[in-house]
Amino acid sequence: MTGELRLMAMDEDDLAVISAHTQDAVLHVGDMLYQPKERRFILALHRFDWVRAGAHLRVQAGLHFEHVRKAALHGFCQDRAEDILNLLSIVFVPGDAPSGELILTFSGGCAVKLDVECIEARLADLGPRWPCKHTPEHERPAP
């Protein structure tokens, strides 16, 4: 498999695919930008390439959400631009259809909540892959 990943989400099923591809992506707090006039929220992140998980590769990617009415942060400070976040998941919580909230959950109890008119997201790889030392791991709950 070659080439860069480019995905678009217009519904919850599409969003689940983007969430899977961005699980364990890392980014600096300063790599997030809310553009209220454009109603857009943008993230530049280093995503783990789960398709080639045995190769231990990361790639820089851009992710943006359209039709954003409001953005709220939880558990981290926007003025600490160098702090690192680890993205765990992206989910949609429906409101009055087609609106709702997009919840980006990060490790350590951090989150971003986006109030959106509808789901519209795009993910695109922005450059070559580079090796990383380990595959991300998560603690498994006790039986």
Coordinates of C-alpha atoms in Angstrom, one line a residue:
M1 CA 0.0 0.0 0.0
T2 CA 1.5 3.4 -1.0
G3 CA 0.3 6.9 -1.0
E4 CA -1.1 9.4 1.4
L5 CA -4.3 8.9 3.3
R6 CA -7.2 11.3 2.5
L7 CA -10.5 10.8 4.2
M8 CA -13.8 12.8 4.5
A9 CA -16.5 12.3 7.0
M10 CA -20.1 13.4 6.5
D11 CA -21.8 11.0 9.0
E12 CA -21.1 9.1 12.2
D13 CA -19.8 6.0 10.3
D14 CA -17.3 8.1 8.3
L15 CA -16.2 9.8 11.5
A16 CA -15.5 6.4 13.1
V17 CA -13.1 5.7 10.3
I18 CA -11.3 9.0 10.8
S19 CA -11.2 8.3 14.6
A20 CA -9.6 4.9 14.1
H21 CA -6.9 6.4 11.8
T22 CA -6.1 9.2 14.3
Q23 CA -6.1 7.1 17.5
D24 CA -2.9 7.8 19.3
A25 CA -2.0 10.8 17.2
V26 CA 0.1 13.3 19.1
L27 CA 0.1 17.0 18.8
H28 CA 1.1 20.2 20.6
V29 CA -1.7 22.3 22.1
G30 CA -0.5 25.1 19.8
D31 CA -1.2 22.9 16.8
M32 CA -4.9 23.4 17.2
L33 CA -6.7 26.5 15.8
Y34 CA -10.3 27.6 16.0
Q35 CA -11.3 30.0 13.2
P36 CA -14.7 31.3 14.3
K37 CA -15.3 33.5 11.2
E38 CA -14.7 30.5 8.9
R39 CA -16.5 28.2 11.4
R40 CA -13.6 25.8 11.2
F41 CA -11.4 23.9 13.8
I42 CA -8.0 22.7 12.6
L43 CA -5.5 20.3 14.1
A44 CA -2.0 19.4 12.8
L45 CA -1.0 16.1 14.2
H46 CA 1.5 13.2 14.0
R47 CA -0.7 10.2 13.5
F48 CA 0.4 6.6 14.0
D49 CA 0.0 4.6 10.8
W50 CA -2.2 1.8 12.0
V51 CA -2.4 0.3 8.5
R52 CA 1.3 -0.4 8.6
A53 CA 1.4 -1.0 12.4
G54 CA 4.2 -3.5 12.2
A55 CA 6.4 -0.9 10.6
H56 CA 6.1 1.6 13.5
L57 CA 5.6 4.7 11.4
R58 CA 4.1 8.1 12.0
V59 CA 3.1 10.7 9.5
Q60 CA 2.1 14.4 9.8
A61 CA -1.5 14.9 9.0
G62 CA -4.0 17.7 8.9
L63 CA -7.5 17.3 10.3
H64 CA -10.3 19.9 10.1
F65 CA -13.9 20.2 11.0
E66 CA -16.3 22.5 9.3
H67 CA -19.6 24.2 10.4
V68 CA -18.3 24.7 14.0
R69 CA -20.3 27.1 16.0
K70 CA -18.3 26.9 19.2
A71 CA -15.2 25.2 20.6
A72 CA -14.6 24.4 24.3
L73 CA -11.4 23.0 25.9
H74 CA -11.3 20.8 29.0
G75 CA -8.3 19.7 31.0
F76 CA -5.6 21.8 29.4
C77 CA -4.6 25.4 28.9
Q78 CA -4.5 27.0 25.4
D79 CA -1.7 29.3 26.5
R80 CA 0.6 26.3 27.1
A81 CA 1.3 25.8 23.4
E82 CA 4.1 23.3 23.8
D83 CA 2.2 20.8 26.0
I84 CA 1.6 17.5 24.2
L85 CA -1.7 15.8 23.8
N86 CA -2.4 12.2 22.8
L87 CA -5.7 11.8 20.8
L88 CA -7.7 8.8 21.8
S89 CA -11.0 9.1 20.0
I90 CA -13.4 11.3 18.1
V91 CA -17.2 10.8 18.6
F92 CA -20.4 12.6 17.6
V93 CA -23.1 13.2 20.2
P94 CA -26.3 14.0 18.3
G95 CA -28.4 17.1 19.1
D96 CA -31.3 18.4 16.9
A97 CA -30.5 16.6 13.7
P98 CA -28.2 17.2 11.9
S99 CA -26.4 19.2 14.6
G100 CA -24.6 18.0 17.7
E101 CA -21.2 17.9 19.4
L102 CA -18.0 16.4 18.3
I103 CA -15.9 15.3 21.3
L104 CA -12.2 14.8 20.8
T105 CA -10.9 12.9 23.8
F106 CA -7.2 13.0 24.8
S107 CA -5.3 11.0 27.4
G108 CA -5.1 12.5 30.9
G109 CA -8.8 13.5 30.9
C110 CA -8.4 16.3 28.3
A111 CA -11.0 17.0 25.7
V112 CA -12.2 19.4 23.0
K113 CA -15.9 19.8 22.5
L114 CA -17.1 21.3 19.1
D115 CA -20.7 22.4 18.7
V116 CA -21.4 21.7 15.0
E117 CA -24.3 22.2 12.7
C118 CA -23.5 18.9 11.0
I119 CA -20.6 16.5 10.6
E120 CA -18.0 17.5 8.0
A121 CA -14.4 16.5 8.6
R122 CA -11.4 15.9 6.5
L123 CA -8.1 14.1 7.3
A124 CA -5.1 14.3 5.0
D125 CA -1.5 13.1 5.3
L126 CA 0.9 16.0 4.7
G127 CA 4.2 14.3 4.1
P128 CA 6.4 11.2 4.3
R129 CA 6.3 8.7 7.0
W130 CA 9.1 8.4 9.6
P131 CA 10.0 5.6 11.9
C132 CA 9.0 5.6 15.6
K133 CA 10.2 3.3 18.3
H134 CA 7.0 1.7 19.5
T135 CA 3.5 0.9 18.7
P136 CA 1.1 2.8 21.0
E137 CA -0.3 0.6 23.8
H138 CA -3.3 1.0 26.1
E139 CA -3.8 -0.5 29.5
R140 CA -6.3 -3.3 29.4
P141 CA -9.0 -3.4 32.1
A142 CA -8.7 -6.1 34.7
P143 CA -11.0 -9.1 34.1

